[in-house]
PDB file of C-alpha atoms and ligand atoms in Angstrom:
ATOM      1  CA  UNK A   1     159.770 184.687 128.664  1.00 44.00           C
ATOM      2  CA  UNK A   2     157.003 186.672 127.054  1.00 48.00           C
ATOM      3  CA  UNK A   3     158.528 189.660 125.735  1.00 59.00           C
ATOM      4  CA  UNK A   4     157.513 192.931 127.232  1.00 76.00           C
ATOM      5  CA  UNK A   5     156.381 191.508 130.844  1.00 89.00           C
ATOM      6  CA  UNK A   6     158.089 191.730 134.017  1.00 95.00           C
ATOM      7  CA  UNK A   7     158.692 189.438 136.420  1.00 98.00           C
ATOM      8  CA  UNK A   8     160.315 189.440 140.090  1.00 98.00           C
ATOM      9  CA  UNK A   9     162.129 186.168 140.507  1.00 98.00           C
ATOM     10  CA  UNK A  10     164.849 187.808 141.967  1.00 98.00           C
ATOM     11  CA  UNK A  11     166.879 191.418 142.870  1.00 98.00           C
ATOM     12  CA  UNK A  12     169.568 190.368 140.197  1.00 98.00           C
ATOM     13  CA  UNK A  13     166.909 191.405 137.393  1.00 97.00           C
ATOM     14  CA  UNK A  14     166.342 194.938 138.537  1.00 98.00           C
ATOM     15  CA  UNK A  15     168.666 197.878 138.103  1.00 98.00           C
ATOM     16  CA  UNK A  16     169.589 199.962 141.106  1.00 98.00           C
ATOM     17  CA  UNK A  17     167.189 202.441 139.683  1.00 98.00           C
ATOM     18  CA  UNK A  18     164.347 200.173 139.540  1.00 98.00           C
ATOM     19  CA  UNK A  19     164.854 198.878 143.211  1.00 98.00           C
ATOM     20  CA  UNK A  20     165.157 202.807 144.398  1.00 98.00           C
ATOM     21  CA  UNK A  21     161.623 203.458 142.548  1.00 98.00           C
ATOM     22  CA  UNK A  22     160.049 200.629 143.873  1.00 98.00           C
ATOM     23  CA  UNK A  23     161.221 201.922 147.445  1.00 98.00           C
ATOM     24  CA  UNK A  24     159.837 205.238 146.867  1.00 97.00           C
ATOM     25  CA  UNK A  25     156.559 203.842 145.661  1.00 97.00           C
ATOM     26  CA  UNK A  26     156.448 201.716 148.857  1.00 97.00           C
ATOM     27  CA  UNK A  27     156.815 204.839 150.894  1.00 97.00           C
ATOM     28  CA  UNK A  28     153.748 206.613 149.082  1.00 95.00           C
ATOM     29  CA  UNK A  29     151.646 203.476 149.273  1.00 96.00           C
ATOM     30  CA  UNK A  30     152.422 203.388 153.020  1.00 96.00           C
ATOM     31  CA  UNK A  31     151.217 207.035 153.880  1.00 94.00           C
ATOM     32  CA  UNK A  32     147.854 206.108 151.739  1.00 92.00           C
ATOM     33  CA  UNK A  33     146.851 203.207 153.846  1.00 86.00           C
ATOM     34  CA  UNK A  34     144.525 201.626 153.468  1.00 83.00           C
ATOM     35  CA  UNK A  35     143.401 202.074 149.943  1.00 83.00           C
ATOM     36  CA  UNK A  36     146.383 203.018 147.673  1.00 78.00           C
ATOM     37  CA  UNK A  37     145.690 205.978 145.155  1.00 84.00           C
ATOM     38  CA  UNK A  38     147.204 203.897 142.215  1.00 84.00           C
ATOM     39  CA  UNK A  39     144.446 201.892 140.669  1.00 86.00           C
ATOM     40  CA  UNK A  40     147.152 199.798 138.227  1.00 91.00           C
ATOM     41  CA  UNK A  41     145.758 196.545 139.648  1.00 96.00           C
ATOM     42  CA  UNK A  42     141.958 197.552 139.866  1.00 95.00           C
ATOM     43  CA  UNK A  43     140.027 194.847 139.342  1.00 96.00           C
ATOM     44  CA  UNK A  44     142.515 192.435 138.439  1.00 98.00           C
ATOM     45  CA  UNK A  45     142.926 188.866 140.038  1.00 98.00           C
ATOM     46  CA  UNK A  46     146.403 187.428 141.567  1.00 98.00           C
ATOM     47  CA  UNK A  47     146.730 183.974 142.547  1.00 98.00           C
ATOM     48  CA  UNK A  48     148.902 182.898 145.215  1.00 97.00           C
ATOM     49  CA  UNK A  49     150.259 179.352 145.118  1.00 96.00           C
ATOM     50  CA  UNK A  50     152.459 178.096 148.176  1.00 96.00           C
ATOM     51  CA  UNK A  51     154.263 174.687 148.499  1.00 95.00           C
ATOM     52  CA  UNK A  52     155.319 175.885 152.058  1.00 95.00           C
ATOM     53  CA  UNK A  53     153.839 177.359 154.860  1.00 95.00           C
ATOM     54  CA  UNK A  54     153.565 181.189 155.496  1.00 97.00           C
ATOM     55  CA  UNK A  55     152.227 183.804 157.576  1.00 98.00           C
ATOM     56  CA  UNK A  56     153.571 187.079 156.629  1.00 98.00           C
ATOM     57  CA  UNK A  57     153.881 186.538 152.959  1.00 98.00           C
ATOM     58  CA  UNK A  58     150.399 185.265 152.431  1.00 97.00           C
ATOM     59  CA  UNK A  59     148.606 187.815 154.294  1.00 98.00           C
ATOM     60  CA  UNK A  60     150.548 190.753 153.059  1.00 98.00           C
ATOM     61  CA  UNK A  61     150.360 189.730 149.295  1.00 98.00           C
ATOM     62  CA  UNK A  62     146.688 189.115 149.822  1.00 98.00           C
ATOM     63  CA  UNK A  63     146.001 192.248 151.876  1.00 97.00           C
ATOM     64  CA  UNK A  64     148.298 194.272 149.015  1.00 96.00           C
ATOM     65  CA  UNK A  65     146.087 192.859 146.360  1.00 97.00           C
ATOM     66  CA  UNK A  66     142.971 194.005 148.186  1.00 95.00           C
ATOM     67  CA  UNK A  67     144.289 197.444 148.951  1.00 94.00           C
ATOM     68  CA  UNK A  68     145.277 197.761 145.145  1.00 95.00           C
ATOM     69  CA  UNK A  69     141.712 197.485 144.261  1.00 94.00           C
ATOM     70  CA  UNK A  70     142.437 193.689 143.099  1.00 97.00           C
ATOM     71  CA  UNK A  71     140.974 190.245 143.901  1.00 97.00           C
ATOM     72  CA  UNK A  72     143.395 187.597 145.442  1.00 98.00           C
ATOM     73  CA  UNK A  73     143.111 183.996 145.091  1.00 97.00           C
ATOM     74  CA  UNK A  74     144.919 181.810 147.723  1.00 95.00           C
ATOM     75  CA  UNK A  75     146.041 178.062 146.403  1.00 90.00           C
ATOM     76  CA  UNK A  76     147.891 175.474 148.236  1.00 85.00           C
ATOM     77  CA  UNK A  77     150.206 173.600 145.787  1.00 82.00           C
ATOM     78  CA  UNK A  78     148.355 170.354 146.931  1.00 83.00           C
ATOM     79  CA  UNK A  79     145.107 171.715 145.825  1.00 86.00           C
ATOM     80  CA  UNK A  80     146.408 171.752 142.465  1.00 89.00           C
ATOM     81  CA  UNK A  81     149.041 169.170 142.437  1.00 87.00           C
ATOM     82  CA  UNK A  82     151.676 171.467 141.276  1.00 90.00           C
ATOM     83  CA  UNK A  83     153.987 169.375 138.976  1.00 88.00           C
ATOM     84  CA  UNK A  84     152.186 166.351 139.995  1.00 89.00           C
ATOM     85  CA  UNK A  85     148.455 166.422 138.705  1.00 92.00           C
ATOM     86  CA  UNK A  86     149.775 168.448 136.081  1.00 94.00           C
ATOM     87  CA  UNK A  87     152.816 169.876 134.698  1.00 96.00           C
ATOM     88  CA  UNK A  88     153.786 173.485 135.990  1.00 97.00           C
ATOM     89  CA  UNK A  89     154.010 174.790 132.416  1.00 97.00           C
ATOM     90  CA  UNK A  90     150.569 173.483 131.982  1.00 97.00           C
ATOM     91  CA  UNK A  91     149.447 175.131 135.046  1.00 96.00           C
ATOM     92  CA  UNK A  92     151.197 178.700 134.014  1.00 97.00           C
ATOM     93  CA  UNK A  93     149.555 178.191 130.410  1.00 97.00           C
ATOM     94  CA  UNK A  94     145.901 177.981 131.987  1.00 97.00           C
ATOM     95  CA  UNK A  95     146.229 180.720 134.824  1.00 97.00           C
ATOM     96  CA  UNK A  96     147.266 183.470 132.181  1.00 97.00           C
ATOM     97  CA  UNK A  97     143.710 182.709 130.613  1.00 98.00           C
ATOM     98  CA  UNK A  98     141.976 183.773 133.895  1.00 98.00           C
ATOM     99  CA  UNK A  99     144.139 185.984 136.328  1.00 98.00           C
ATOM    100  CA  UNK A 100     146.799 188.818 135.729  1.00 98.00           C
ATOM    101  CA  UNK A 101     149.556 187.760 138.374  1.00 98.00           C
ATOM    102  CA  UNK A 102     151.083 184.475 140.074  1.00 98.00           C
ATOM    103  CA  UNK A 103     152.730 184.906 143.289  1.00 98.00           C
ATOM    104  CA  UNK A 104     154.644 181.678 143.900  1.00 97.00           C
ATOM    105  CA  UNK A 105     156.098 180.017 147.323  1.00 97.00           C
ATOM    106  CA  UNK A 106     158.140 177.182 145.906  1.00 96.00           C
ATOM    107  CA  UNK A 107     160.841 174.557 147.136  1.00 96.00           C
ATOM    108  CA  UNK A 108     162.843 174.824 143.692  1.00 97.00           C
ATOM    109  CA  UNK A 109     163.716 178.088 142.158  1.00 98.00           C
ATOM    110  CA  UNK A 110     163.236 176.215 139.017  1.00 98.00           C
ATOM    111  CA  UNK A 111     159.429 175.990 139.547  1.00 97.00           C
ATOM    112  CA  UNK A 112     158.927 179.988 139.710  1.00 98.00           C
ATOM    113  CA  UNK A 113     161.380 180.070 136.464  1.00 98.00           C
ATOM    114  CA  UNK A 114     158.970 177.866 134.581  1.00 98.00           C
ATOM    115  CA  UNK A 115     156.156 179.619 135.998  1.00 98.00           C
ATOM    116  CA  UNK A 116     157.507 182.798 134.650  1.00 98.00           C
ATOM    117  CA  UNK A 117     158.549 181.187 131.278  1.00 98.00           C
ATOM    118  CA  UNK A 118     154.905 179.190 130.459  1.00 98.00           C
ATOM    119  CA  UNK A 119     152.955 182.292 131.246  1.00 97.00           C
ATOM    120  CA  UNK A 120     152.255 185.912 129.598  1.00 97.00           C
ATOM    121  CA  UNK A 121     151.674 187.340 133.267  1.00 98.00           C
ATOM    122  CA  UNK A 122     154.203 188.886 135.704  1.00 98.00           C
ATOM    123  CA  UNK A 123     155.387 186.145 138.098  1.00 98.00           C
ATOM    124  CA  UNK A 124     156.563 187.216 141.758  1.00 98.00           C
ATOM    125  CA  UNK A 125     158.869 184.906 143.716  1.00 98.00           C
ATOM    126  CA  UNK A 126     157.402 184.698 147.351  1.00 98.00           C
ATOM    127  CA  UNK A 127     160.235 182.630 148.496  1.00 98.00           C
ATOM    128  CA  UNK A 128     162.291 179.517 146.703  1.00 98.00           C
ATOM    129  CA  UNK A 129     165.286 177.606 147.984  1.00 98.00           C
ATOM    130  CA  UNK A 130     167.459 180.438 146.373  1.00 98.00           C
ATOM    131  CA  UNK A 131     165.937 183.868 146.883  1.00 98.00           C
ATOM    132  CA  UNK A 132     163.235 185.899 148.980  1.00 98.00           C
ATOM    133  CA  UNK A 133     163.187 189.117 147.015  1.00 99.00           C
ATOM    134  CA  UNK A 134     160.509 190.736 149.009  1.00 99.00           C
ATOM    135  CA  UNK A 135     162.250 190.317 152.218  1.00 99.00           C
ATOM    136  CA  UNK A 136     165.245 192.244 150.913  1.00 99.00           C
ATOM    137  CA  UNK A 137     163.115 195.134 149.818  1.00 99.00           C
ATOM    138  CA  UNK A 138     161.167 195.053 153.181  1.00 99.00           C
ATOM    139  CA  UNK A 139     164.650 195.200 154.757  1.00 98.00           C
ATOM    140  CA  UNK A 140     165.820 197.987 152.423  1.00 98.00           C
ATOM    141  CA  UNK A 141     162.587 200.160 153.329  1.00 98.00           C
ATOM    142  CA  UNK A 142     162.777 199.691 156.671  1.00 98.00           C
ATOM    143  CA  UNK A 143     166.461 200.614 156.864  1.00 98.00           C
ATOM    144  CA  UNK A 144     165.692 203.787 154.808  1.00 96.00           C
ATOM    145  CA  UNK A 145     163.397 204.617 157.367  1.00 96.00           C
ATOM    146  CA  UNK A 146     165.565 204.131 160.717  1.00 96.00           C
ATOM    147  CA  UNK A 147     169.027 205.366 159.592  1.00 94.00           C
ATOM    148  CA  UNK A 148     170.279 208.701 157.944  1.00 87.00           C
ATOM    149  CA  UNK A 149     170.574 208.240 154.232  1.00 79.00           C
ATOM    150  CA  UNK A 150     174.189 209.247 154.297  1.00 76.00           C
ATOM    151  CA  UNK A 151     175.145 206.302 156.252  1.00 81.00           C
ATOM    152  CA  UNK A 152     177.742 204.118 154.876  1.00 92.00           C
ATOM    153  CA  UNK A 153     175.953 200.866 155.463  1.00 97.00           C
ATOM    154  CA  UNK A 154     177.446 197.712 156.437  1.00 98.00           C
ATOM    155  CA  UNK A 155     175.153 194.871 156.727  1.00 98.00           C
ATOM    156  CA  UNK A 156     176.324 191.745 158.573  1.00 98.00           C
ATOM    157  CA  UNK A 157     174.408 188.273 157.969  1.00 99.00           C
ATOM    158  CA  UNK A 158     174.990 185.587 160.697  1.00 98.00           C
ATOM    159  CA  UNK A 159     174.236 182.284 160.081  1.00 98.00           C
ATOM    160  CA  UNK A 160     173.244 180.158 157.304  1.00 98.00           C
ATOM    161  CA  UNK A 161     173.846 181.251 153.616  1.00 98.00           C
ATOM    162  CA  UNK A 162     170.122 180.382 152.741  1.00 98.00           C
ATOM    163  CA  UNK A 163     167.722 182.223 150.528  1.00 98.00           C
ATOM    164  CA  UNK A 164     167.261 185.338 152.726  1.00 98.00           C
ATOM    165  CA  UNK A 165     171.040 185.630 152.875  1.00 98.00           C
ATOM    166  CA  UNK A 166     171.218 185.681 149.191  1.00 98.00           C
ATOM    167  CA  UNK A 167     168.378 188.402 148.669  1.00 98.00           C
ATOM    168  CA  UNK A 168     169.844 190.716 151.283  1.00 98.00           C
ATOM    169  CA  UNK A 169     173.176 190.104 149.586  1.00 98.00           C
ATOM    170  CA  UNK A 170     172.331 190.759 145.907  1.00 98.00           C
ATOM    171  CA  UNK A 171     170.095 193.706 147.566  1.00 98.00           C
ATOM    172  CA  UNK A 172     173.101 195.455 149.445  1.00 98.00           C
ATOM    173  CA  UNK A 173     175.789 195.180 146.387  1.00 98.00           C
ATOM    174  CA  UNK A 174     173.014 196.855 143.995  1.00 98.00           C
ATOM    175  CA  UNK A 175     172.539 199.303 146.704  1.00 97.00           C
ATOM    176  CA  UNK A 176     176.273 199.741 147.022  1.00 97.00           C
ATOM    177  CA  UNK A 177     176.102 198.481 150.980  1.00 98.00           C
ATOM    178  CA  UNK A 178     179.335 196.544 152.156  1.00 98.00           C
ATOM    179  CA  UNK A 179     177.875 193.071 152.914  1.00 98.00           C
ATOM    180  CA  UNK A 180     179.705 190.271 155.376  1.00 98.00           C
ATOM    181  CA  UNK A 181     178.276 187.015 155.810  1.00 98.00           C
ATOM    182  CA  UNK A 182     179.448 185.133 159.078  1.00 98.00           C
ATOM    183  CA  UNK A 183     179.199 181.482 158.442  1.00 98.00           C
ATOM    184  CA  UNK A 184     180.370 178.035 159.615  1.00 98.00           C
ATOM    185  CA  UNK A 185     183.397 177.225 157.308  1.00 97.00           C
ATOM    186  CA  UNK A 186     181.304 174.185 155.618  1.00 97.00           C
ATOM    187  CA  UNK A 187     178.383 176.174 154.894  1.00 97.00           C
ATOM    188  CA  UNK A 188     179.819 178.978 152.591  1.00 96.00           C
ATOM    189  CA  UNK A 189     177.511 181.030 149.960  1.00 98.00           C
ATOM    190  CA  UNK A 190     175.948 179.635 146.538  1.00 98.00           C
ATOM    191  CA  UNK A 191     179.268 180.037 144.282  1.00 98.00           C
ATOM    192  CA  UNK A 192     177.629 181.398 141.386  1.00 98.00           C
ATOM    193  CA  UNK A 193     175.482 183.727 143.417  1.00 98.00           C
ATOM    194  CA  UNK A 194     178.576 184.957 145.353  1.00 98.00           C
ATOM    195  CA  UNK A 195     180.304 185.931 142.261  1.00 98.00           C
ATOM    196  CA  UNK A 196     177.689 187.619 140.732  1.00 98.00           C
ATOM    197  CA  UNK A 197     177.554 189.606 144.010  1.00 98.00           C
ATOM    198  CA  UNK A 198     181.399 190.095 143.956  1.00 98.00           C
ATOM    199  CA  UNK A 199     181.126 191.486 140.250  1.00 98.00           C
ATOM    200  CA  UNK A 200     178.180 193.955 140.807  1.00 98.00           C
ATOM    201  CA  UNK A 201     180.105 195.101 144.387  1.00 98.00           C
ATOM    202  CA  UNK A 202     183.210 195.798 142.425  1.00 98.00           C
ATOM    203  CA  UNK A 203     181.201 198.018 140.048  1.00 98.00           C
ATOM    204  CA  UNK A 204     179.297 199.739 142.715  1.00 97.00           C
ATOM    205  CA  UNK A 205     182.397 200.139 144.912  1.00 97.00           C
ATOM    206  CA  UNK A 206     181.356 198.212 148.065  1.00 98.00           C
ATOM    207  CA  UNK A 207     182.546 194.874 149.472  1.00 98.00           C
ATOM    208  CA  UNK A 208     181.442 191.342 149.740  1.00 98.00           C
ATOM    209  CA  UNK A 209     183.193 189.495 152.443  1.00 98.00           C
ATOM    210  CA  UNK A 210     183.074 185.974 153.702  1.00 98.00           C
ATOM    211  CA  UNK A 211     183.989 185.418 157.069  1.00 98.00           C
ATOM    212  CA  UNK A 212     183.692 182.985 160.292  1.00 98.00           C
ATOM    213  CA  UNK A 213     184.911 185.335 162.594  1.00 97.00           C
ATOM    214  CA  UNK A 214     181.513 186.478 164.315  1.00 98.00           C
ATOM    215  CA  UNK A 215     183.272 189.100 167.126  1.00 98.00           C
ATOM    216  CA  UNK A 216     185.644 190.604 164.669  1.00 98.00           C
ATOM    217  CA  UNK A 217     182.900 190.761 161.571  1.00 98.00           C
ATOM    218  CA  UNK A 218     180.642 192.986 163.374  1.00 98.00           C
ATOM    219  CA  UNK A 219     182.697 195.638 165.055  1.00 98.00           C
ATOM    220  CA  UNK A 220     181.669 198.003 162.421  1.00 97.00           C
ATOM    221  CA  UNK A 221     178.463 196.667 161.611  1.00 98.00           C
ATOM    222  CA  UNK A 222     175.396 198.924 160.665  1.00 97.00           C
ATOM    223  CA  UNK A 223     172.801 196.269 160.818  1.00 98.00           C
ATOM    224  CA  UNK A 224     173.025 192.412 161.497  1.00 98.00           C
ATOM    225  CA  UNK A 225     170.697 190.354 160.057  1.00 99.00           C
ATOM    226  CA  UNK A 226     169.878 186.671 160.989  1.00 98.00           C
ATOM    227  CA  UNK A 227     167.573 183.520 159.923  1.00 98.00           C
ATOM    228  CA  UNK A 228     166.730 180.214 160.858  1.00 98.00           C
ATOM    229  CA  UNK A 229     169.637 177.543 160.741  1.00 98.00           C
ATOM    230  CA  UNK A 230     166.932 175.035 159.157  1.00 98.00           C
ATOM    231  CA  UNK A 231     164.949 176.473 156.445  1.00 98.00           C
ATOM    232  CA  UNK A 232     161.670 174.902 155.217  1.00 97.00           C
ATOM    233  CA  UNK A 233     162.434 171.615 153.472  1.00 96.00           C
ATOM    234  CA  UNK A 234     165.789 171.168 155.549  1.00 97.00           C
ATOM    235  CA  UNK A 235     163.987 169.631 158.401  1.00 97.00           C
ATOM    236  CA  UNK A 236     165.871 166.042 158.252  1.00 98.00           C
ATOM    237  CA  UNK A 237     169.132 168.060 158.866  1.00 98.00           C
ATOM    238  CA  UNK A 238     167.574 170.163 161.901  1.00 98.00           C
ATOM    239  CA  UNK A 239     170.233 168.042 164.449  1.00 98.00           C
ATOM    240  CA  UNK A 240     173.328 168.459 162.611  1.00 98.00           C
ATOM    241  CA  UNK A 241     172.556 172.248 161.954  1.00 98.00           C
ATOM    242  CA  UNK A 242     171.734 173.068 165.689  1.00 98.00           C
ATOM    243  CA  UNK A 243     175.334 171.944 166.508  1.00 98.00           C
ATOM    244  CA  UNK A 244     177.180 173.301 163.471  1.00 98.00           C
ATOM    245  CA  UNK A 245     175.455 176.926 163.804  1.00 98.00           C
ATOM    246  CA  UNK A 246     175.514 177.281 167.771  1.00 98.00           C
ATOM    247  CA  UNK A 247     178.652 179.655 167.653  1.00 98.00           C
ATOM    248  CA  UNK A 248     176.863 181.896 165.288  1.00 98.00           C
ATOM    249  CA  UNK A 249     173.906 182.955 167.520  1.00 98.00           C
ATOM    250  CA  UNK A 250     172.808 186.739 167.579  1.00 98.00           C
ATOM    251  CA  UNK A 251     172.939 187.153 171.334  1.00 98.00           C
ATOM    252  CA  UNK A 252     174.217 189.769 173.866  1.00 98.00           C
ATOM    253  CA  UNK A 253     177.946 189.019 173.675  1.00 98.00           C
ATOM    254  CA  UNK A 254     177.741 189.546 169.814  1.00 98.00           C
ATOM    255  CA  UNK A 255     175.934 192.621 170.579  1.00 98.00           C
ATOM    256  CA  UNK A 256     178.593 193.756 172.765  1.00 98.00           C
ATOM    257  CA  UNK A 257     181.261 193.673 169.907  1.00 98.00           C
ATOM    258  CA  UNK A 258     179.181 195.775 167.572  1.00 98.00           C
ATOM    259  CA  UNK A 259     178.640 199.750 167.554  1.00 97.00           C
ATOM    260  CA  UNK A 260     175.883 200.701 170.340  1.00 97.00           C
ATOM    261  CA  UNK A 261     173.640 201.924 167.792  1.00 96.00           C
ATOM    262  CA  UNK A 262     174.117 198.749 165.739  1.00 97.00           C
ATOM    263  CA  UNK A 263     170.250 197.550 164.415  1.00 98.00           C
ATOM    264  CA  UNK A 264     169.353 194.069 164.228  1.00 98.00           C
ATOM    265  CA  UNK A 265     166.630 192.209 161.984  1.00 98.00           C
ATOM    266  CA  UNK A 266     165.172 188.975 161.149  1.00 98.00           C
ATOM    267  CA  UNK A 267     162.647 187.727 158.212  1.00 98.00           C
ATOM    268  CA  UNK A 268     160.888 185.957 160.860  1.00 98.00           C
ATOM    269  CA  UNK A 269     159.607 183.312 161.820  1.00 98.00           C
ATOM    270  CA  UNK A 270     162.448 183.203 164.465  1.00 98.00           C
ATOM    271  CA  UNK A 271     163.585 179.981 166.141  1.00 98.00           C
ATOM    272  CA  UNK A 272     164.052 181.954 169.502  1.00 98.00           C
ATOM    273  CA  UNK A 273     166.981 180.685 171.404  1.00 98.00           C
ATOM    274  CA  UNK A 274     168.453 179.138 168.388  1.00 98.00           C
ATOM    275  CA  UNK A 275     170.043 181.700 165.872  1.00 98.00           C
ATOM    276  CA  UNK A 276     168.956 184.904 167.927  1.00 98.00           C
ATOM    277  CA  UNK A 277     168.127 185.180 171.493  1.00 98.00           C
ATOM    278  CA  UNK A 278     164.603 186.801 172.858  1.00 98.00           C
ATOM    279  CA  UNK A 279     166.709 189.354 174.574  1.00 98.00           C
ATOM    280  CA  UNK A 280     168.066 190.636 171.247  1.00 98.00           C
ATOM    281  CA  UNK A 281     164.797 190.021 169.017  1.00 98.00           C
ATOM    282  CA  UNK A 282     162.912 191.952 171.504  1.00 98.00           C
ATOM    283  CA  UNK A 283     165.449 194.692 172.433  1.00 98.00           C
ATOM    284  CA  UNK A 284     165.672 198.351 170.974  1.00 98.00           C
ATOM    285  CA  UNK A 285     168.054 197.213 168.326  1.00 98.00           C
ATOM    286  CA  UNK A 286     165.497 195.045 166.584  1.00 98.00           C
ATOM    287  CA  UNK A 287     163.613 196.206 163.680  1.00 98.00           C
ATOM    288  CA  UNK A 288     162.180 192.855 162.518  1.00 98.00           C
ATOM    289  CA  UNK A 289     158.620 193.765 163.141  1.00 98.00           C
ATOM    290  CA  UNK A 290     158.898 196.943 161.024  1.00 98.00           C
ATOM    291  CA  UNK A 291     160.345 195.223 158.457  1.00 98.00           C
ATOM    292  CA  UNK A 292     157.687 192.746 158.575  1.00 98.00           C
ATOM    293  CA  UNK A 293     155.031 195.369 157.961  1.00 98.00           C
ATOM    294  CA  UNK A 294     156.931 196.919 155.315  1.00 98.00           C
ATOM    295  CA  UNK A 295     156.214 193.591 153.292  1.00 98.00           C
ATOM    296  CA  UNK A 296     153.019 194.852 152.955  1.00 98.00           C
ATOM    297  CA  UNK A 297     153.712 198.430 151.528  1.00 98.00           C
ATOM    298  CA  UNK A 298     156.946 197.101 149.346  1.00 98.00           C
ATOM    299  CA  UNK A 299     155.048 194.295 147.676  1.00 98.00           C
ATOM    300  CA  UNK A 300     152.308 196.818 146.725  1.00 97.00           C
ATOM    301  CA  UNK A 301     154.986 198.770 145.471  1.00 97.00           C
ATOM    302  CA  UNK A 302     156.491 195.619 143.412  1.00 98.00           C
ATOM    303  CA  UNK A 303     152.948 194.893 142.034  1.00 98.00           C
ATOM    304  CA  UNK A 304     152.816 198.602 140.945  1.00 97.00           C
ATOM    305  CA  UNK A 305     156.193 198.228 139.295  1.00 97.00           C
ATOM    306  CA  UNK A 306     155.538 194.911 137.331  1.00 97.00           C
ATOM    307  CA  UNK A 307     152.202 196.814 135.907  1.00 96.00           C
ATOM    308  CA  UNK A 308     153.738 200.139 135.265  1.00 93.00           C
TER     309      UNK A 308
HETATM  310  N1   CP B 401     159.220 186.220 156.254  1.00 65.34           N
HETATM  311  C1   CP B 401     158.526 185.454 155.637  1.00 65.34           C
HETATM  312  O1   CP B 401     158.395 185.307 154.525  1.00 65.34           O
HETATM  313  O2   CP B 401     157.450 184.827 156.623  1.00 65.34           O
HETATM  314  P1   CP B 401     156.613 183.667 156.412  1.00 65.34           P
HETATM  315  O3   CP B 401     157.045 182.426 155.894  1.00 65.34           O
HETATM  316  O4   CP B 401     155.493 183.571 157.420  1.00 65.34           O
HETATM  317  O5   CP B 401     155.740 184.059 155.033  1.00 65.34           O
HETATM  318  N1  NVA B 402     164.918 180.665 155.302  1.00 65.34           N
HETATM  319  C1  NVA B 402     163.769 180.633 155.460  1.00 65.34           C
HETATM  320  C2  NVA B 402     163.309 182.018 155.600  1.00 65.34           C
HETATM  321  C3  NVA B 402     161.457 181.732 155.741  1.00 65.34           C
HETATM  322  C4  NVA B 402     160.851 182.931 155.783  1.00 65.34           C
HETATM  323  C5  NVA B 402     163.237 179.353 154.806  1.00 65.34           C
HETATM  324  O1  NVA B 402     163.349 179.144 153.588  1.00 65.34           O
HETATM  325  O2  NVA B 402     162.535 178.569 155.471  1.00 65.34           O
END
C-alpha cells in the first residue's frame, strides 16, 4: 500500500471513531440531497469494476460520485479482462494515472487487495467473497435512524456465513453490539474472521455467538438479518444449499419467537420464499429498503472519508 492513502477493503481496518464519523457524514449528506455541500470529490473521476452483477451498488456509487461533483466511469471486468488480458497489478498501475478512485466488486478478496497494493489511489471494496463493508455501513445508518441510540443492540444473522454476514459481524463488534449468527452446523463462520471478531468483542464488552437454534437465538434480538443461501459464484451448489438451509428461513414462525418490535433486514437481492418469506420482507418489521436507500448516502460518506 502507498503510504498515506486510505482504502476501504473491510471494516476491520476502520476504528470505531472512523465508523461513527462516516455514519455522521452519511446523515449530513442525506439531508443535503441531491448535491452534497462537501466538494472533496469535485471534478474527480472514479472507475467502477464489476466482475459480478449489481443493481444497488452500481447505481448508488454512480449517483454518489455524480452528486459529490465527480465523474463515474463504469467498466465490466470482461471489458478490461481483469487478470486475463492484463494482470490486476498492471490495471491498477494504469488506472492511477487517469482517475482518482477505484471501486471494485470481485470474486476473490485478493483481487481488491491487489488493486489497493498496486495503485496509489483509494480502493473501495464493492463486495468480494469475504466482505461487503458498504452494506454493513448502510445497515448501521438505518439502525441508528430507526432505534433509540441507547438501545443495547443484539443483531442476529440467520443463514449463510457469507460476505454480508462477515461485514455485519465486524460492524457489530466495532460498535459494541452483541452479535449472533444462526447457521447449519456444517456452514460455520470463517475461522480467522470469527477469531478477530471475538477478540474485538472482548475489548468492546460485547458478545459473538454461533448458534444452530434459530428460535432460541431470536428471543432477545433487536434486529434479524438474512441474505441469500447461494451467493454469486456458488450457483453450482444451489440445490444442496437449498436443502441444507431450509430450516433457517426467516418467516412468521421465527418472528413469533422474537420481540414484537424486532426489525428485519436483508441486503437484497432477496430470493423470496427461500431465506425469507415475502410476508416478512414486506412487513412493517422490514428496514431493507431504507437500508438500500442508505447505500447512496453512506457511500458518499465513505468517499469523503477516503479523501479527507
Ligand atoms: N446489496 C447489494 O450489494 O446489491 P447489488 O448486488 O444489487 O449491488
Ligand atoms: N451474499 C450475496 C450478496 C449480494 C449483494 C452475494 O455475494 O451474492
